[in-house]
mmCIF file of C-alpha atoms and ligand atoms in Angstrom:
data_model
loop_
_atom_site.group_PDB
_atom_site.id
_atom_site.type_symbol
_atom_site.label_atom_id
_atom_site.label_comp_id
_atom_site.label_asym_id
_atom_site.label_seq_id
_atom_site.Cartn_x
_atom_site.Cartn_y
_atom_site.Cartn_z
ATOM 1 C CA MET A 13 0.030 0.060 -0.307
ATOM 2 C CA GLU A 14 1.373 3.531 -0.680
ATOM 3 C CA LYS A 15 2.139 5.400 2.176
ATOM 4 C CA VAL A 16 2.375 9.439 2.678
ATOM 5 C CA LEU A 17 4.919 10.739 4.845
ATOM 6 C CA ALA A 18 3.758 13.786 7.111
ATOM 7 C CA ALA A 19 5.569 15.759 9.933
ATOM 8 C CA VAL A 20 3.334 15.320 13.149
ATOM 9 C CA ARG A 21 3.304 17.483 16.074
ATOM 10 C CA THR A 22 3.403 14.890 19.142
ATOM 11 C CA GLY A 23 3.481 17.323 22.180
ATOM 12 C CA PRO A 24 5.315 21.029 22.568
ATOM 13 C CA SER A 25 7.791 21.536 20.652
ATOM 14 C CA GLN A 26 8.064 18.058 19.267
ATOM 15 C CA THR A 27 7.994 16.890 15.660
ATOM 16 C CA GLU A 28 7.972 13.525 14.047
ATOM 17 C CA VAL A 29 7.836 12.036 10.746
ATOM 18 C CA ARG A 30 5.185 9.354 10.151
ATOM 19 C CA GLU A 31 3.742 7.697 7.761
ATOM 20 C CA TYR A 32 -0.089 7.709 6.845
ATOM 21 C CA PRO A 33 -2.261 5.165 3.886
ATOM 22 C CA MET A 34 -2.766 7.026 1.138
ATOM 23 C CA PRO A 35 -6.659 7.741 1.213
ATOM 24 C CA GLU A 36 -9.103 6.300 -0.958
ATOM 25 C CA ILE A 37 -10.474 9.566 -2.668
ATOM 26 C CA PRO A 38 -14.210 9.361 -3.216
ATOM 27 C CA ASP A 39 -16.150 10.732 -5.958
ATOM 28 C CA ASP A 40 -16.605 13.963 -4.173
ATOM 29 C CA ALA A 41 -13.371 14.513 -3.026
ATOM 30 C CA ALA A 42 -9.814 15.171 -4.228
ATOM 31 C CA LEU A 43 -6.049 14.788 -3.319
ATOM 32 C CA LEU A 44 -3.571 17.701 -3.312
ATOM 33 C CA LYS A 45 -0.162 17.127 -3.605
ATOM 34 C CA VAL A 46 1.532 19.540 -1.489
ATOM 35 C CA GLU A 47 4.322 21.748 -2.952
ATOM 36 C CA VAL A 48 4.880 24.755 -0.306
ATOM 37 C CA GLY A 49 3.539 24.998 3.146
ATOM 38 C CA GLY A 50 3.966 28.530 4.357
ATOM 39 C CA ILE A 51 4.751 28.954 7.812
ATOM 40 C CA CYS A 52 3.949 31.775 10.081
ATOM 41 C CA GLY A 53 4.103 33.343 13.778
ATOM 42 C CA THR A 54 0.581 31.084 14.557
ATOM 43 C CA ASP A 55 2.768 28.056 13.811
ATOM 44 C CA VAL A 56 5.393 29.413 16.410
ATOM 45 C CA LYS A 57 2.683 29.693 19.103
ATOM 46 C CA LEU A 58 0.668 26.373 18.204
ATOM 47 C CA TYR A 59 3.928 24.744 18.179
ATOM 48 C CA LYS A 60 5.174 25.832 21.573
ATOM 49 C CA THR A 61 2.105 25.550 23.233
ATOM 50 C CA PRO A 62 -0.203 22.999 21.565
ATOM 51 C CA PRO A 63 -3.947 24.003 22.160
ATOM 52 C CA THR A 64 -4.585 19.947 21.957
ATOM 53 C CA ALA A 65 -2.594 16.903 22.947
ATOM 54 C CA ALA A 66 -3.391 15.088 19.735
ATOM 55 C CA PRO A 67 -1.315 14.408 17.279
ATOM 56 C CA VAL A 68 -1.616 17.320 14.378
ATOM 57 C CA ILE A 69 -0.051 17.194 10.856
ATOM 58 C CA MET A 70 0.549 21.583 11.071
ATOM 59 C CA GLY A 71 0.687 23.523 7.950
ATOM 60 C CA HIS A 72 -2.477 26.023 7.332
ATOM 61 C CA GLU A 73 -1.318 28.217 4.118
ATOM 62 C CA ASN A 74 -1.028 25.248 1.575
ATOM 63 C CA ILE A 75 -0.280 25.220 -2.159
ATOM 64 C CA GLY A 76 -0.042 22.371 -4.245
ATOM 65 C CA TYR A 77 -1.315 20.523 -7.251
ATOM 66 C CA ILE A 78 -4.793 18.413 -7.366
ATOM 67 C CA ALA A 79 -3.325 14.826 -8.036
ATOM 68 C CA LYS A 80 -6.535 13.038 -8.094
ATOM 69 C CA ALA A 81 -10.184 14.556 -8.113
ATOM 70 C CA GLY A 82 -13.186 12.804 -8.051
ATOM 71 C CA LYS A 83 -15.670 13.216 -10.884
ATOM 72 C CA GLU A 84 -18.378 14.726 -8.236
ATOM 73 C CA PHE A 85 -15.612 17.052 -6.729
ATOM 74 C CA THR A 86 -14.827 18.606 -10.430
ATOM 75 C CA ARG A 87 -18.666 18.875 -11.191
ATOM 76 C CA ARG A 88 -19.276 21.074 -7.937
ATOM 77 C CA LYS A 89 -16.044 22.884 -7.808
ATOM 78 C CA GLY A 90 -14.536 23.080 -11.231
ATOM 79 C CA PHE A 91 -11.207 22.066 -10.233
ATOM 80 C CA ARG A 92 -9.701 19.282 -12.120
ATOM 81 C CA GLU A 93 -6.464 17.133 -11.749
ATOM 82 C CA GLY A 94 -3.052 19.511 -12.549
ATOM 83 C CA ASP A 95 -5.002 22.234 -11.360
ATOM 84 C CA LEU A 96 -2.608 24.514 -9.164
ATOM 85 C CA VAL A 97 -4.397 25.732 -5.914
ATOM 86 C CA PHE A 98 -4.256 27.374 -2.798
ATOM 87 C CA VAL A 99 -6.516 25.814 -0.307
ATOM 88 C CA GLU A 100 -7.629 27.865 2.819
ATOM 89 C CA HIS A 101 -7.136 26.515 5.985
ATOM 90 C CA TYR A 102 -11.003 27.109 6.691
ATOM 91 C CA VAL A 103 -13.086 23.928 5.900
ATOM 92 C CA MET A 104 -16.566 25.457 5.463
ATOM 93 C CA CYS A 105 -20.273 23.637 6.266
ATOM 94 C CA GLY A 106 -21.566 25.381 3.102
ATOM 95 C CA LYS A 107 -24.657 26.345 4.490
ATOM 96 C CA CYS A 108 -24.553 28.860 7.038
ATOM 97 C CA GLU A 109 -25.005 32.545 7.001
ATOM 98 C CA TRP A 110 -21.272 33.046 7.152
ATOM 99 C CA CYS A 111 -20.778 30.483 4.209
ATOM 100 C CA THR A 112 -23.042 31.865 2.123
ATOM 101 C CA ILE A 113 -21.159 35.613 2.155
ATOM 102 C CA GLY A 114 -17.729 34.129 1.509
ATOM 103 C CA GLN A 115 -16.639 34.476 5.336
ATOM 104 C CA TYR A 116 -15.876 31.070 5.575
ATOM 105 C CA ARG A 117 -13.302 32.100 8.614
ATOM 106 C CA HIS A 118 -16.443 32.768 10.864
ATOM 107 C CA CYS A 119 -18.042 29.010 10.027
ATOM 108 C CA GLU A 120 -18.568 26.946 13.004
ATOM 109 C CA ASN A 121 -17.588 23.876 10.828
ATOM 110 C CA THR A 122 -13.803 25.305 11.061
ATOM 111 C CA ASP A 123 -13.915 26.811 14.696
ATOM 112 C CA TRP A 124 -11.413 24.720 16.534
ATOM 113 C CA ARG A 125 -11.752 27.064 19.652
ATOM 114 C CA ASN A 126 -15.367 26.213 19.888
ATOM 115 C CA ASN A 127 -16.233 23.087 17.961
ATOM 116 C CA PRO A 128 -14.354 19.946 18.842
ATOM 117 C CA GLU A 129 -15.656 18.257 16.015
ATOM 118 C CA ALA A 130 -14.210 21.329 13.307
ATOM 119 C CA ILE A 131 -12.133 20.647 10.647
ATOM 120 C CA ARG A 132 -9.328 23.267 9.835
ATOM 121 C CA TYR A 133 -6.026 22.433 7.872
ATOM 122 C CA GLY A 134 -2.964 22.403 10.423
ATOM 123 C CA TYR A 135 -5.362 22.106 13.296
ATOM 124 C CA THR A 136 -7.161 18.878 13.261
ATOM 125 C CA SER A 137 -6.201 15.817 14.771
ATOM 126 C CA ALA A 138 -4.108 13.070 12.627
ATOM 127 C CA GLU A 139 -6.220 10.415 14.514
ATOM 128 C CA ARG A 140 -9.083 11.478 12.561
ATOM 129 C CA ALA A 141 -9.598 9.682 9.268
ATOM 130 C CA PRO A 142 -8.407 10.264 6.257
ATOM 131 C CA HIS A 143 -5.378 11.830 8.898
ATOM 132 C CA LEU A 144 -4.020 14.371 6.156
ATOM 133 C CA TRP A 145 -5.325 17.614 7.685
ATOM 134 C CA GLY A 146 -2.240 19.567 7.308
ATOM 135 C CA GLY A 147 0.361 20.917 4.828
ATOM 136 C CA PHE A 148 3.579 19.612 6.570
ATOM 137 C CA ALA A 149 2.712 16.419 4.423
ATOM 138 C CA GLN A 150 3.219 15.194 0.707
ATOM 139 C CA TYR A 151 -0.479 14.807 0.272
ATOM 140 C CA MET A 152 -3.387 16.336 2.104
ATOM 141 C CA TYR A 153 -7.143 15.369 1.570
ATOM 142 C CA LEU A 154 -9.540 17.522 0.041
ATOM 143 C CA PRO A 155 -13.143 16.925 1.214
ATOM 144 C CA TRP A 156 -16.240 18.681 -0.912
ATOM 145 C CA ASN A 157 -16.098 21.518 1.500
ATOM 146 C CA ALA A 158 -12.524 22.593 1.259
ATOM 147 C CA VAL A 159 -11.950 25.903 -0.256
ATOM 148 C CA LEU A 160 -9.869 26.319 -3.166
ATOM 149 C CA HIS A 161 -8.428 29.199 -5.237
ATOM 150 C CA LYS A 162 -6.719 28.954 -8.927
ATOM 151 C CA VAL A 163 -3.403 30.210 -8.700
ATOM 152 C CA PRO A 164 -2.377 32.275 -11.849
ATOM 153 C CA ASP A 165 -0.849 30.805 -14.685
ATOM 154 C CA ASN A 166 2.171 32.936 -14.735
ATOM 155 C CA VAL A 167 2.223 32.762 -10.464
ATOM 156 C CA SER A 168 4.670 29.721 -9.701
ATOM 157 C CA ASP A 169 3.803 27.276 -6.880
ATOM 158 C CA GLU A 170 6.603 28.891 -4.609
ATOM 159 C CA GLU A 171 5.514 32.531 -5.316
ATOM 160 C CA ALA A 172 2.291 31.317 -4.315
ATOM 161 C CA GLY A 173 3.350 30.481 -0.687
ATOM 162 C CA ILE A 174 2.935 34.043 0.384
ATOM 163 C CA VAL A 175 -0.257 34.440 -0.559
ATOM 164 C CA THR A 176 -1.949 34.230 3.028
ATOM 165 C CA PRO A 177 -0.299 37.320 4.472
ATOM 166 C CA LEU A 178 -0.620 39.122 1.338
ATOM 167 C CA SER A 179 -4.773 38.548 1.757
ATOM 168 C CA ASN A 180 -4.589 39.201 5.602
ATOM 169 C CA GLY A 181 -2.870 42.792 4.489
ATOM 170 C CA ILE A 182 -6.106 43.107 2.103
ATOM 171 C CA GLU A 183 -8.286 41.887 5.110
ATOM 172 C CA TRP A 184 -6.869 43.838 7.775
ATOM 173 C CA ALA A 185 -5.799 47.195 6.403
ATOM 174 C CA LEU A 186 -8.476 47.583 3.537
ATOM 175 C CA TYR A 187 -11.668 45.519 4.825
ATOM 176 C CA ASP A 188 -11.347 45.985 8.517
ATOM 177 C CA CYS A 189 -9.684 49.289 8.941
ATOM 178 C CA GLY A 190 -10.905 50.728 5.671
ATOM 179 C CA VAL A 191 -7.532 52.049 4.880
ATOM 180 C CA GLY A 192 -7.320 53.946 1.269
ATOM 181 C CA PHE A 193 -6.830 56.900 -0.880
ATOM 182 C CA MET A 194 -4.500 59.089 1.042
ATOM 183 C CA SER A 195 -4.508 57.346 4.278
ATOM 184 C CA THR A 196 -1.674 57.615 6.886
ATOM 185 C CA VAL A 197 -0.665 54.540 8.749
ATOM 186 C CA LEU A 198 1.524 53.040 11.577
ATOM 187 C CA ILE A 199 2.327 49.546 10.878
ATOM 188 C CA GLN A 200 4.344 47.848 13.565
ATOM 189 C CA GLY A 201 6.416 45.263 13.217
ATOM 190 C CA PRO A 202 8.237 44.214 9.566
ATOM 191 C CA GLY A 203 7.937 40.834 9.646
ATOM 192 C CA GLN A 204 5.875 38.730 6.919
ATOM 193 C CA GLN A 205 2.848 40.191 7.957
ATOM 194 C CA GLY A 206 3.710 43.482 8.518
ATOM 195 C CA LEU A 207 5.339 44.002 5.148
ATOM 196 C CA SER A 208 2.031 42.466 3.505
ATOM 197 C CA GLN A 209 0.193 45.261 5.080
ATOM 198 C CA VAL A 210 2.660 47.752 3.422
ATOM 199 C CA VAL A 211 2.115 46.409 0.141
ATOM 200 C CA ALA A 212 -1.719 46.404 0.473
ATOM 201 C CA CYS A 213 -1.574 50.191 1.916
ATOM 202 C CA LYS A 214 0.709 51.209 -1.047
ATOM 203 C CA GLN A 215 -1.563 49.782 -3.669
ATOM 204 C CA ALA A 216 -4.923 51.246 -2.271
ATOM 205 C CA GLY A 217 -3.428 54.721 -2.125
ATOM 206 C CA ALA A 218 -2.177 55.699 1.416
ATOM 207 C CA SER A 219 -0.347 58.720 1.582
ATOM 208 C CA LEU A 220 1.883 58.147 4.311
ATOM 209 C CA ILE A 221 2.946 54.671 5.606
ATOM 210 C CA VAL A 222 5.295 53.978 8.396
ATOM 211 C CA VAL A 223 6.665 51.052 10.031
ATOM 212 C CA THR A 224 8.246 50.291 13.143
ATOM 213 C CA GLY A 225 10.898 47.826 14.328
ATOM 214 C CA THR A 226 13.936 46.978 16.185
ATOM 215 C CA THR A 227 17.602 47.262 15.676
ATOM 216 C CA ARG A 228 17.840 43.690 14.606
ATOM 217 C CA ASP A 229 15.128 44.420 11.847
ATOM 218 C CA ALA A 230 17.309 46.811 10.069
ATOM 219 C CA ALA A 231 17.178 44.118 6.704
ATOM 220 C CA ARG A 232 13.459 43.888 7.352
ATOM 221 C CA LEU A 233 13.094 47.603 7.527
ATOM 222 C CA GLU A 234 14.862 48.120 4.462
ATOM 223 C CA LEU A 235 12.698 45.704 2.541
ATOM 224 C CA ALA A 236 9.721 47.621 3.835
ATOM 225 C CA LYS A 237 11.092 50.508 2.214
ATOM 226 C CA THR A 238 11.459 48.802 -0.997
ATOM 227 C CA LEU A 239 7.871 47.635 -1.115
ATOM 228 C CA GLY A 240 6.513 51.235 -0.516
ATOM 229 C CA ALA A 241 7.033 52.223 3.388
ATOM 230 C CA ASP A 242 7.549 56.117 3.478
ATOM 231 C CA HIS A 243 9.403 56.194 6.727
ATOM 232 C CA VAL A 244 10.797 53.614 8.927
ATOM 233 C CA ILE A 245 11.530 53.784 12.803
ATOM 234 C CA ASP A 246 14.050 51.914 14.709
ATOM 235 C CA VAL A 247 12.048 51.674 18.258
ATOM 236 C CA GLN A 248 15.110 51.126 19.923
ATOM 237 C CA ALA A 249 17.074 54.224 18.621
ATOM 238 C CA GLU A 250 14.429 56.755 18.764
ATOM 239 C CA SER A 251 10.695 57.350 20.054
ATOM 240 C CA PRO A 252 8.055 56.238 17.775
ATOM 241 C CA LEU A 253 5.373 58.519 19.240
ATOM 242 C CA GLU A 254 7.267 61.847 18.472
ATOM 243 C CA ARG A 255 8.705 60.335 15.468
ATOM 244 C CA VAL A 256 5.313 59.813 14.030
ATOM 245 C CA LEU A 257 3.618 63.258 15.261
ATOM 246 C CA GLU A 258 6.530 64.773 13.523
ATOM 247 C CA LEU A 259 5.888 63.208 10.118
ATOM 248 C CA THR A 260 2.105 63.844 10.388
ATOM 249 C CA GLY A 261 2.595 67.642 11.628
ATOM 250 C CA GLY A 262 1.397 66.749 14.953
ATOM 251 C CA LYS A 263 -1.927 65.226 14.045
ATOM 252 C CA GLY A 264 -1.472 61.194 14.446
ATOM 253 C CA VAL A 265 -2.377 58.947 12.034
ATOM 254 C CA ASP A 266 -5.602 57.414 10.677
ATOM 255 C CA VAL A 267 -4.938 53.829 11.115
ATOM 256 C CA VAL A 268 -2.854 51.683 13.260
ATOM 257 C CA LEU A 269 -1.938 47.761 12.602
ATOM 258 C CA ASP A 270 -0.394 45.747 15.362
ATOM 259 C CA CYS A 271 1.779 43.199 13.686
ATOM 260 C CA THR A 272 4.376 42.929 16.147
ATOM 261 C CA ALA A 273 4.887 39.355 17.931
ATOM 262 C CA GLY A 274 5.423 39.144 21.196
ATOM 263 C CA ALA A 275 5.935 43.105 22.285
ATOM 264 C CA GLY A 276 3.756 42.902 25.297
ATOM 265 C CA THR A 277 1.488 46.174 25.714
ATOM 266 C CA ALA A 278 3.785 48.779 24.304
ATOM 267 C CA PRO A 279 2.316 48.429 20.582
ATOM 268 C CA ILE A 280 -1.016 48.915 21.538
ATOM 269 C CA LEU A 281 -0.193 51.807 23.998
ATOM 270 C CA LEU A 282 1.617 53.521 21.229
ATOM 271 C CA GLY A 283 -1.254 52.764 18.872
ATOM 272 C CA ILE A 284 -3.773 54.491 21.187
ATOM 273 C CA ASP A 285 -1.064 57.310 21.345
ATOM 274 C CA ALA A 286 -0.079 57.773 17.666
ATOM 275 C CA LEU A 287 -3.912 57.708 16.335
ATOM 276 C CA LYS A 288 -5.525 60.953 15.358
ATOM 277 C CA ARG A 289 -7.521 63.057 17.583
ATOM 278 C CA ARG A 290 -10.753 61.611 16.918
ATOM 279 C CA ALA A 291 -12.136 58.317 15.289
ATOM 280 C CA GLY A 292 -8.916 56.169 14.311
ATOM 281 C CA THR A 293 -8.578 52.411 14.056
ATOM 282 C CA LEU A 294 -6.695 50.263 15.749
ATOM 283 C CA LEU A 295 -5.910 46.541 14.641
ATOM 284 C CA VAL A 296 -4.726 44.186 17.230
ATOM 285 C CA GLN A 297 -4.045 40.829 17.293
ATOM 286 C CA GLY A 298 -4.730 38.675 20.720
ATOM 287 C CA GLU A 299 -1.615 37.754 22.183
ATOM 288 C CA LEU A 300 -2.176 39.092 25.798
ATOM 289 C CA ALA A 301 -4.583 37.291 27.923
ATOM 290 C CA LYS A 302 -4.564 40.003 30.606
ATOM 291 C CA PHE A 303 -4.056 43.894 29.822
ATOM 292 C CA PRO A 304 -3.551 45.888 33.419
ATOM 293 C CA ASP A 305 -3.755 49.302 33.426
ATOM 294 C CA PHE A 306 -5.768 49.468 29.950
ATOM 295 C CA PRO A 307 -6.192 53.018 28.987
ATOM 296 C CA LEU A 308 -9.645 52.677 28.191
ATOM 297 C CA LYS A 309 -10.603 56.447 29.131
ATOM 298 C CA LYS A 310 -8.153 57.374 26.355
ATOM 299 C CA LEU A 311 -9.493 55.115 23.700
ATOM 300 C CA THR A 312 -13.189 55.871 24.238
ATOM 301 C CA GLU A 313 -12.578 59.991 24.536
ATOM 302 C CA LYS A 314 -10.388 59.622 21.237
ATOM 303 C CA ALA A 315 -13.265 57.560 19.644
ATOM 304 C CA ILE A 316 -11.006 54.750 18.636
ATOM 305 C CA THR A 317 -12.060 51.721 16.974
ATOM 306 C CA ILE A 318 -10.740 48.494 17.621
ATOM 307 C CA LYS A 319 -10.710 45.577 15.029
ATOM 308 C CA SER A 320 -9.469 42.253 15.372
ATOM 309 C CA ALA A 321 -7.226 40.694 13.219
ATOM 310 C CA ARG A 322 -8.669 37.300 12.091
ATOM 311 C CA GLY A 323 -8.023 35.799 9.049
ATOM 312 C CA HIS A 324 -9.106 36.722 5.469
ATOM 313 C CA SER A 325 -12.234 36.227 3.396
ATOM 314 C CA TYR A 326 -12.757 34.532 -0.054
ATOM 315 C CA ARG A 327 -12.588 37.882 -1.942
ATOM 316 C CA ALA A 328 -9.152 39.004 -0.099
ATOM 317 C CA VAL A 329 -7.345 35.635 -1.579
ATOM 318 C CA GLU A 330 -8.443 36.121 -5.147
ATOM 319 C CA LEU A 331 -7.106 39.912 -4.574
ATOM 320 C CA ALA A 332 -3.716 38.828 -3.422
ATOM 321 C CA LEU A 333 -3.551 36.331 -6.212
ATOM 322 C CA ALA A 334 -4.225 39.058 -8.592
ATOM 323 C CA GLN A 335 -1.648 41.072 -6.883
ATOM 324 C CA LEU A 336 0.724 38.403 -7.004
ATOM 325 C CA ALA A 337 0.155 37.838 -10.797
ATOM 326 C CA SER A 338 0.146 41.433 -11.210
ATOM 327 C CA ARG A 339 4.265 41.664 -10.409
ATOM 328 C CA ARG A 340 3.684 45.252 -9.429
ATOM 329 C CA PHE A 341 5.623 44.580 -6.340
ATOM 330 C CA PRO A 342 9.071 42.779 -5.784
ATOM 331 C CA LEU A 343 7.084 40.207 -3.567
ATOM 332 C CA GLU A 344 9.565 37.455 -4.204
ATOM 333 C CA ARG A 345 11.746 39.042 -1.830
ATOM 334 C CA LEU A 346 9.598 37.985 0.801
ATOM 335 C CA THR A 347 10.213 34.642 0.538
ATOM 336 C CA THR A 348 13.601 34.067 2.302
ATOM 337 C CA HIS A 349 13.832 30.488 3.613
ATOM 338 C CA GLU A 350 12.652 26.977 2.598
ATOM 339 C CA PHE A 351 13.182 23.661 4.331
ATOM 340 C CA PRO A 352 12.265 20.500 3.799
ATOM 341 C CA LEU A 353 9.722 17.941 5.420
ATOM 342 C CA HIS A 354 12.080 16.705 8.133
ATOM 343 C CA GLU A 355 12.938 20.273 9.036
ATOM 344 C CA VAL A 356 10.063 21.472 10.460
ATOM 345 C CA ASP A 357 11.175 22.066 13.600
ATOM 346 C CA ARG A 358 13.879 24.338 12.320
ATOM 347 C CA ALA A 359 11.832 26.233 10.059
ATOM 348 C CA ILE A 360 9.408 27.017 12.978
ATOM 349 C CA ARG A 361 12.289 27.947 14.927
ATOM 350 C CA ALA A 362 13.196 30.264 12.225
ATOM 351 C CA VAL A 363 10.091 31.777 11.969
ATOM 352 C CA GLY A 364 10.166 32.264 15.757
ATOM 353 C CA GLY A 365 13.503 33.876 15.567
ATOM 354 C CA GLU A 366 15.369 31.585 17.366
ATOM 355 C CA VAL A 367 17.768 30.332 14.009
ATOM 356 C CA GLU A 368 18.547 32.018 10.720
ATOM 357 C CA GLU A 369 19.037 35.366 9.539
ATOM 358 C CA GLY A 370 17.174 37.386 7.762
ATOM 359 C CA VAL A 371 13.705 35.643 7.847
ATOM 360 C CA VAL A 372 10.911 36.946 6.321
ATOM 361 C CA HIS A 373 8.923 34.080 4.955
ATOM 362 C CA VAL A 374 9.496 30.435 5.631
ATOM 363 C CA SER A 375 8.296 28.028 3.264
ATOM 364 C CA LEU A 376 8.105 24.233 4.165
ATOM 365 C CA LEU A 377 8.340 21.989 0.621
ATOM 366 C CA PRO A 378 7.663 18.588 1.300
ATOM 367 C CA TRP A 379 9.217 17.118 -1.765
ATOM 368 C CA LYS A 380 12.516 19.000 -1.578
ATOM 369 C CA ASP A 381 14.701 16.184 -0.558
ATOM 370 C CA ASP A 382 13.324 13.831 -2.963
ATOM 371 C CA ALA A 383 12.742 15.798 -5.998
ATOM 372 C CA ARG A 384 15.089 18.778 -6.025
HETATM 373 ZN ZN1 ZN B 414 -0.897 31.261 9.290
HETATM 374 ZN ZN1 ZN B 415 -20.391 27.416 7.489
#
């Protein structure tokens, strides 16, 4: 019987390469040959402190070719064998109000936090048949309710590996925070997510894009400028608030996007102060379980709106793929590191800043050892 190799998270910061049986593909399902599994900050957290004790094939940002497609799968979804696709990690129910409007990310069927039966690539237990629920594997199982996007013909599988952060950039900056023509924006953190926000804001017509980072981020801050940032600030060398106020003539910015990792309360406090006098928008990511002395008074007095970063919609992914295809930005410069399947541990640590230098976006290539 044919076997499939997969890197399985077996405990906190522990990975084992295991074999699973090649699944039977029913008429309404398909099989993906995984070419690129993107890795992000969420993987760093899930790897260090797994939300479940079950073995999990991680990898939730997946690109590959349809290796097998059931007749009914092709009839319903239009995808056939040989198509290069991006697979969303959300597996929809297809019936609820969220699915109907293309916001699969809110569907209960894929809500691993609240629904123990939820299916989500990179999160669902590998004990659940047919086991292949993550991208850090040679193949992934695609049921009828997987959400797929066709990768444009002039975009390679490796280039498409950054579609998730790009689509998050469009979702958070443009849809959630309303960045558009002549907007002024502060983006905190020059990692893959912050840099993707730069690209989205630039394309949308923002008139001022400021990116913060630390001294260690010097190369990434340079890349931010290449991608369209007007100014960058090393928060260890100068006061970011003073600089933002100086750059905006004392007004503050319209929108602040927090794309830092593990920076504590500082980015939120800076965001509240750096926003304009009234009705600015602050995008947050839920890193902190507690926030002592949160300045709620300041927030309400400035009439600030807080938005939560929560993945991407169908449309944001389509636009991100179109942006890649347009080749308007040197997006290939975001793809900095690639690792084979048996180096998942190192790949995740690279994203977490523990190993390697100059990391922006890291991809796992499950076939790298054999095919290249
Ligand atoms: Zn991710
Ligand atoms: Zn649904």
